Amino acid sequence: MLRRGIGGCRLLSSKVFPGFSSAGALADIVKPSDCMVFEDFLTKGEHDSLANEIVSDDCDLRLQRFRRKKYEMDHWDSVIKGYKELERHIEFWNESNAKTLRKTQAFIHEHLKAHVDDCVNLDWLPPHIIDLASDGAISPHVDSIKFSGKVVAGLSLLSERTMWLRLADQQTDTPKICLKLPPRSLYILCNKARYELAHSVECNPSSERRLSIIFRDRLL
Ligand code: OGA
Ligand code: MN
């Protein structure tokens, strides 16, 4: 499957939205294009290079500090457990990773221009690295609308996790959309999936360490 570039019809073949057909009532609320997963978005080389920059010894001071940090078990609002996070401006990444990240932003932007109103101009916040320990998990939440705009998108590295989407105001036994996020995939949440559904990344006994690189746009 094609992982490069933002054009080209082969990208269409990498679009999947697992779980969407079983979303029941949620299928009337969100469109598939609001919660897409592009499997194999990154090549193995791109994946390994991004993961390596985050976890290898050979990194700059900021990343060295990040690597040494212990996993935080309790976030102030307890949305995330067993995690470390770091904002890393694209200019700080090595040249080939910066290129991969810019390509990812361009791809997300094309998706938004096609599916979201008023997205011609977009200003990106620095990519946000989340390192989730094997027992780490992210509870259902909607990303703050005070700090970022129309999209929440993420690259998944190292191991597969499942993201669940459910109505934000009814977080218990309601229909859920299940998005499988294998390593090398890119997910994009926009429109109602960004604002009206809560997302979570749960953990199960076989979960392993997972890295994600999250892309959000600045409020204009
Ligand atoms: C978050 C979040 C999801 C992920 O940091 O707000 O929902 O894929 N992260 O790590
Ligand atoms: Mn989130």
mmCIF file of C-alpha atoms and ligand atoms in Angstrom:
data_model
loop_
_atom_site.group_PDB
_atom_site.id
_atom_site.type_symbol
_atom_site.label_atom_id
_atom_site.label_comp_id
_atom_site.label_asym_id
_atom_site.label_seq_id
_atom_site.Cartn_x
_atom_site.Cartn_y
_atom_site.Cartn_z
ATOM 1 C CA MET A 1 0.000 0.000 0.000
ATOM 2 C CA LEU A 2 1.101 3.531 -0.682
ATOM 3 C CA ARG A 3 2.363 5.405 2.319
ATOM 4 C CA ARG A 4 3.910 8.398 0.695
ATOM 5 C CA GLY A 5 2.587 11.603 -0.708
ATOM 6 C CA ILE A 6 -0.788 13.150 -0.329
ATOM 7 C CA GLY A 7 -2.197 12.414 -3.727
ATOM 8 C CA GLY A 8 -2.619 9.258 -5.688
ATOM 9 C CA CYS A 9 -5.481 6.848 -5.800
ATOM 10 C CA ARG A 10 -3.617 4.032 -4.057
ATOM 11 C CA LEU A 11 -4.086 5.911 -0.824
ATOM 12 C CA LEU A 12 -7.775 5.181 -1.136
ATOM 13 C CA SER A 13 -7.000 1.513 -0.755
ATOM 14 C CA SER A 14 -5.342 2.113 2.591
ATOM 15 C CA LYS A 15 -8.479 3.684 4.083
ATOM 16 C CA VAL A 16 -10.195 1.541 6.644
ATOM 17 C CA PHE A 17 -12.687 2.318 9.334
ATOM 18 C CA PRO A 18 -12.880 -0.884 11.340
ATOM 19 C CA GLY A 19 -15.847 -1.262 13.626
ATOM 20 C CA PHE A 20 -17.773 1.439 11.869
ATOM 21 C CA SER A 21 -20.391 -0.874 10.459
ATOM 22 C CA SER A 22 -21.183 -2.135 13.960
ATOM 23 C CA ALA A 23 -21.484 1.357 15.362
ATOM 24 C CA GLY A 24 -25.288 1.180 15.466
ATOM 25 C CA ALA A 25 -26.783 4.504 16.450
ATOM 26 C CA LEU A 26 -23.399 6.211 16.214
ATOM 27 C CA ALA A 27 -23.335 5.558 12.485
ATOM 28 C CA ASP A 28 -26.149 8.119 12.176
ATOM 29 C CA ILE A 29 -24.097 10.698 14.017
ATOM 30 C CA VAL A 30 -20.622 10.409 12.537
ATOM 31 C CA LYS A 31 -19.526 9.777 8.998
ATOM 32 C CA PRO A 32 -16.714 7.330 8.216
ATOM 33 C CA SER A 33 -14.620 10.293 7.060
ATOM 34 C CA ASP A 34 -14.892 11.776 10.585
ATOM 35 C CA CYS A 35 -12.946 8.890 12.147
ATOM 36 C CA MET A 36 -10.567 7.357 9.675
ATOM 37 C CA VAL A 37 -7.675 4.964 10.179
ATOM 38 C CA PHE A 38 -5.091 4.719 7.424
ATOM 39 C CA GLU A 39 -3.276 1.465 7.989
ATOM 40 C CA ASP A 40 0.289 1.190 6.733
ATOM 41 C CA PHE A 41 0.472 4.977 6.501
ATOM 42 C CA LEU A 42 4.151 4.891 7.454
ATOM 43 C CA THR A 43 6.689 2.654 5.800
ATOM 44 C CA LYS A 44 8.549 0.336 8.158
ATOM 45 C CA GLY A 45 11.605 2.543 7.665
ATOM 46 C CA GLU A 46 9.705 5.716 8.570
ATOM 47 C CA HIS A 47 8.162 4.000 11.585
ATOM 48 C CA ASP A 48 11.461 2.682 12.890
ATOM 49 C CA SER A 49 13.184 5.989 12.362
ATOM 50 C CA LEU A 50 10.524 7.941 14.314
ATOM 51 C CA ALA A 51 10.468 5.372 17.130
ATOM 52 C CA ASN A 52 14.236 5.276 17.217
ATOM 53 C CA GLU A 53 14.554 9.028 17.588
ATOM 54 C CA ILE A 54 12.188 8.878 20.585
ATOM 55 C CA VAL A 55 13.697 5.894 22.375
ATOM 56 C CA SER A 56 17.352 5.661 21.355
ATOM 57 C CA ASP A 57 20.278 6.794 23.485
ATOM 58 C CA ASP A 58 21.578 8.904 20.671
ATOM 59 C CA CYS A 59 19.234 11.849 21.094
ATOM 60 C CA ASP A 60 19.232 15.506 22.095
ATOM 61 C CA LEU A 61 18.978 16.757 25.672
ATOM 62 C CA ARG A 62 15.226 17.220 25.699
ATOM 63 C CA LEU A 63 14.669 13.662 24.567
ATOM 64 C CA GLN A 64 17.278 12.342 26.985
ATOM 65 C CA ARG A 65 15.323 13.955 29.818
ATOM 66 C CA PHE A 66 12.120 12.520 28.417
ATOM 67 C CA ARG A 67 13.634 9.053 28.161
ATOM 68 C CA ARG A 68 14.787 9.150 31.784
ATOM 69 C CA LYS A 69 11.424 10.320 33.088
ATOM 70 C CA LYS A 70 9.285 7.799 34.946
ATOM 71 C CA TYR A 71 5.817 7.019 33.695
ATOM 72 C CA GLU A 72 3.242 9.210 35.417
ATOM 73 C CA MET A 73 0.574 7.116 37.001
ATOM 74 C CA ASP A 74 -1.912 9.898 37.650
ATOM 75 C CA HIS A 75 -2.658 12.826 35.435
ATOM 76 C CA TRP A 76 -4.219 15.808 37.226
ATOM 77 C CA ASP A 77 -7.613 14.836 35.893
ATOM 78 C CA SER A 78 -6.776 11.117 35.724
ATOM 79 C CA VAL A 79 -7.579 10.902 32.040
ATOM 80 C CA ILE A 80 -4.204 9.315 31.304
ATOM 81 C CA LYS A 81 -2.351 6.753 33.395
ATOM 82 C CA GLY A 82 1.046 5.196 32.844
ATOM 83 C CA TYR A 83 2.367 7.691 30.356
ATOM 84 C CA LYS A 84 4.986 10.286 29.508
ATOM 85 C CA GLU A 85 4.445 13.149 27.120
ATOM 86 C CA LEU A 86 6.516 15.693 25.277
ATOM 87 C CA GLU A 87 5.800 18.398 22.719
ATOM 88 C CA ARG A 88 8.512 18.393 20.102
ATOM 89 C CA HIS A 89 8.624 21.054 17.413
ATOM 90 C CA ILE A 90 9.190 19.640 13.971
ATOM 91 C CA GLU A 91 12.457 21.564 13.608
ATOM 92 C CA PHE A 92 13.948 19.569 16.505
ATOM 93 C CA TRP A 93 13.438 16.193 14.834
ATOM 94 C CA ASN A 94 16.111 14.783 12.572
ATOM 95 C CA GLU A 95 15.765 15.739 8.944
ATOM 96 C CA SER A 96 14.139 12.588 7.633
ATOM 97 C CA ASN A 97 11.699 12.365 10.549
ATOM 98 C CA ALA A 98 10.797 16.036 10.121
ATOM 99 C CA LYS A 99 10.020 15.228 6.506
ATOM 100 C CA THR A 100 7.775 12.325 7.548
ATOM 101 C CA LEU A 101 5.955 14.537 10.055
ATOM 102 C CA ARG A 102 5.425 17.309 7.500
ATOM 103 C CA LYS A 103 4.144 14.751 5.021
ATOM 104 C CA THR A 104 1.720 13.505 7.674
ATOM 105 C CA GLN A 105 0.480 17.047 8.358
ATOM 106 C CA ALA A 106 0.009 17.659 4.637
ATOM 107 C CA PHE A 107 -1.968 14.426 4.317
ATOM 108 C CA ILE A 108 -4.192 15.307 7.289
ATOM 109 C CA HIS A 109 -4.731 18.781 5.839
ATOM 110 C CA GLU A 110 -5.860 17.316 2.511
ATOM 111 C CA HIS A 111 -8.315 15.078 4.356
ATOM 112 C CA LEU A 112 -9.693 18.056 6.268
ATOM 113 C CA LYS A 113 -10.008 20.203 3.162
ATOM 114 C CA ALA A 114 -12.105 17.436 1.627
ATOM 115 C CA HIS A 115 -14.292 16.702 4.658
ATOM 116 C CA VAL A 116 -14.352 19.645 7.068
ATOM 117 C CA ASP A 117 -15.625 23.209 6.532
ATOM 118 C CA ASP A 118 -13.211 26.152 6.600
ATOM 119 C CA CYS A 119 -9.974 24.205 6.715
ATOM 120 C CA VAL A 120 -8.035 25.879 3.945
ATOM 121 C CA ASN A 121 -5.837 27.685 6.454
ATOM 122 C CA LEU A 122 -4.474 25.554 9.213
ATOM 123 C CA ASP A 123 -1.725 26.275 11.691
ATOM 124 C CA TRP A 124 -0.235 23.239 13.459
ATOM 125 C CA LEU A 125 0.660 22.960 17.110
ATOM 126 C CA PRO A 126 3.962 21.133 17.736
ATOM 127 C CA PRO A 127 3.558 17.349 17.445
ATOM 128 C CA HIS A 128 2.872 15.803 20.828
ATOM 129 C CA ILE A 129 4.587 12.533 21.749
ATOM 130 C CA ILE A 130 2.741 10.205 24.110
ATOM 131 C CA ASP A 131 4.644 7.222 25.483
ATOM 132 C CA LEU A 132 2.141 4.810 26.995
ATOM 133 C CA ALA A 133 3.520 2.072 29.277
ATOM 134 C CA SER A 134 2.232 -1.471 28.792
ATOM 135 C CA ASP A 135 -0.263 -0.851 31.596
ATOM 136 C CA GLY A 136 -0.969 2.726 30.539
ATOM 137 C CA ALA A 137 -4.399 3.803 29.337
ATOM 138 C CA ILE A 138 -6.302 6.884 28.271
ATOM 139 C CA SER A 139 -9.866 7.212 29.569
ATOM 140 C CA PRO A 140 -12.703 8.606 27.469
ATOM 141 C CA HIS A 141 -12.335 12.336 26.923
ATOM 142 C CA VAL A 142 -12.783 15.058 24.329
ATOM 143 C CA ASP A 143 -9.603 17.053 23.691
ATOM 144 C CA SER A 144 -10.027 20.539 25.118
ATOM 145 C CA ILE A 145 -11.671 22.948 22.710
ATOM 146 C CA LYS A 146 -9.829 25.781 24.465
ATOM 147 C CA PHE A 147 -6.405 24.643 23.333
ATOM 148 C CA SER A 148 -6.798 23.165 19.885
ATOM 149 C CA GLY A 149 -8.993 23.233 16.834
ATOM 150 C CA LYS A 150 -10.712 20.998 14.357
ATOM 151 C CA VAL A 151 -8.593 17.879 14.260
ATOM 152 C CA VAL A 152 -6.984 15.302 16.494
ATOM 153 C CA ALA A 153 -4.866 12.869 14.517
ATOM 154 C CA GLY A 154 -2.209 10.407 15.546
ATOM 155 C CA LEU A 155 0.523 8.130 14.303
ATOM 156 C CA SER A 156 0.798 4.876 16.244
ATOM 157 C CA LEU A 157 4.186 3.270 16.846
ATOM 158 C CA LEU A 158 5.572 0.066 18.390
ATOM 159 C CA SER A 159 2.400 -1.841 19.321
ATOM 160 C CA GLU A 160 -1.288 -2.067 18.522
ATOM 161 C CA ARG A 161 -3.950 -0.541 20.742
ATOM 162 C CA THR A 162 -7.654 -0.060 20.266
ATOM 163 C CA MET A 163 -9.268 3.359 20.311
ATOM 164 C CA TRP A 164 -12.932 3.503 21.298
ATOM 165 C CA LEU A 165 -15.247 6.332 20.384
ATOM 166 C CA ARG A 166 -18.522 6.911 22.212
ATOM 167 C CA LEU A 167 -20.928 9.759 22.827
ATOM 168 C CA ALA A 168 -19.162 12.239 25.069
ATOM 169 C CA ASP A 169 -22.085 12.820 27.394
ATOM 170 C CA GLN A 170 -22.952 9.129 27.910
ATOM 171 C CA GLN A 171 -19.715 7.352 28.562
ATOM 172 C CA THR A 172 -20.952 4.019 29.858
ATOM 173 C CA ASP A 173 -22.916 1.308 28.104
ATOM 174 C CA THR A 174 -23.520 3.125 24.863
ATOM 175 C CA PRO A 175 -22.639 2.091 21.328
ATOM 176 C CA LYS A 176 -18.965 2.405 20.584
ATOM 177 C CA ILE A 177 -16.894 2.658 17.465
ATOM 178 C CA CYS A 178 -13.771 0.554 17.618
ATOM 179 C CA LEU A 179 -10.688 1.761 15.778
ATOM 180 C CA LYS A 180 -7.796 -0.684 15.686
ATOM 181 C CA LEU A 181 -4.557 1.258 15.633
ATOM 182 C CA PRO A 182 -1.709 -0.957 14.478
ATOM 183 C CA PRO A 183 1.853 0.366 14.393
ATOM 184 C CA ARG A 184 2.438 2.506 11.279
ATOM 185 C CA SER A 185 -1.204 3.615 11.110
ATOM 186 C CA LEU A 186 -2.563 7.161 11.115
ATOM 187 C CA TYR A 187 -5.964 8.020 12.554
ATOM 188 C CA ILE A 188 -7.841 11.260 11.958
ATOM 189 C CA LEU A 189 -10.748 12.457 14.136
ATOM 190 C CA CYS A 190 -12.682 15.462 12.852
ATOM 191 C CA ASN A 191 -16.172 16.966 12.791
ATOM 192 C CA LYS A 192 -18.469 15.125 15.210
ATOM 193 C CA ALA A 193 -15.820 12.543 16.049
ATOM 194 C CA ARG A 194 -13.647 15.421 17.292
ATOM 195 C CA TYR A 195 -16.294 17.373 19.188
ATOM 196 C CA GLU A 196 -19.161 15.055 20.117
ATOM 197 C CA LEU A 197 -17.516 11.699 20.689
ATOM 198 C CA ALA A 198 -15.107 10.931 23.489
ATOM 199 C CA HIS A 199 -12.049 8.849 22.561
ATOM 200 C CA SER A 200 -10.147 6.435 24.758
ATOM 201 C CA VAL A 201 -7.171 4.107 24.385
ATOM 202 C CA GLU A 202 -7.684 1.156 26.650
ATOM 203 C CA CYS A 203 -5.288 -1.435 27.899
ATOM 204 C CA ASN A 204 -5.641 -5.208 28.041
ATOM 205 C CA PRO A 205 -3.437 -7.906 29.594
ATOM 206 C CA SER A 206 -1.434 -8.309 26.395
ATOM 207 C CA SER A 207 -0.873 -4.577 25.824
ATOM 208 C CA GLU A 208 2.693 -3.497 25.234
ATOM 209 C CA ARG A 209 4.408 -0.139 25.291
ATOM 210 C CA ARG A 210 3.025 2.157 22.622
ATOM 211 C CA LEU A 211 4.150 5.501 21.273
ATOM 212 C CA SER A 212 1.904 7.961 19.513
ATOM 213 C CA ILE A 213 2.599 11.263 17.816
ATOM 214 C CA ILE A 214 -0.462 13.475 17.972
ATOM 215 C CA PHE A 215 -1.231 16.313 15.565
ATOM 216 C CA ARG A 216 -3.558 19.132 16.566
ATOM 217 C CA ASP A 217 -4.232 22.467 14.923
ATOM 218 C CA ARG A 218 -4.072 25.837 16.613
ATOM 219 C CA LEU A 219 -7.287 27.671 17.337
ATOM 220 C CA LEU A 220 -7.596 30.437 14.771
HETATM 221 C C1 OGA B 1 -4.529 12.474 23.978
HETATM 222 C C2 OGA B 1 -4.982 11.246 23.292
HETATM 223 C C3 OGA B 1 -4.443 9.357 21.921
HETATM 224 C C4 OGA B 1 -3.264 8.598 21.416
HETATM 225 O O1 OGA B 1 -3.313 12.611 24.196
HETATM 226 O O2 OGA B 1 -5.377 13.338 24.262
HETATM 227 O O3 OGA B 1 -6.167 11.036 23.223
HETATM 228 O O4 OGA B 1 -3.383 8.041 20.316
HETATM 229 N N1 OGA B 1 -4.065 10.427 22.752
HETATM 230 O O5 OGA B 1 -2.236 8.570 22.086
HETATM 231 MN MN MN B 2 -7.250 12.952 23.283
#
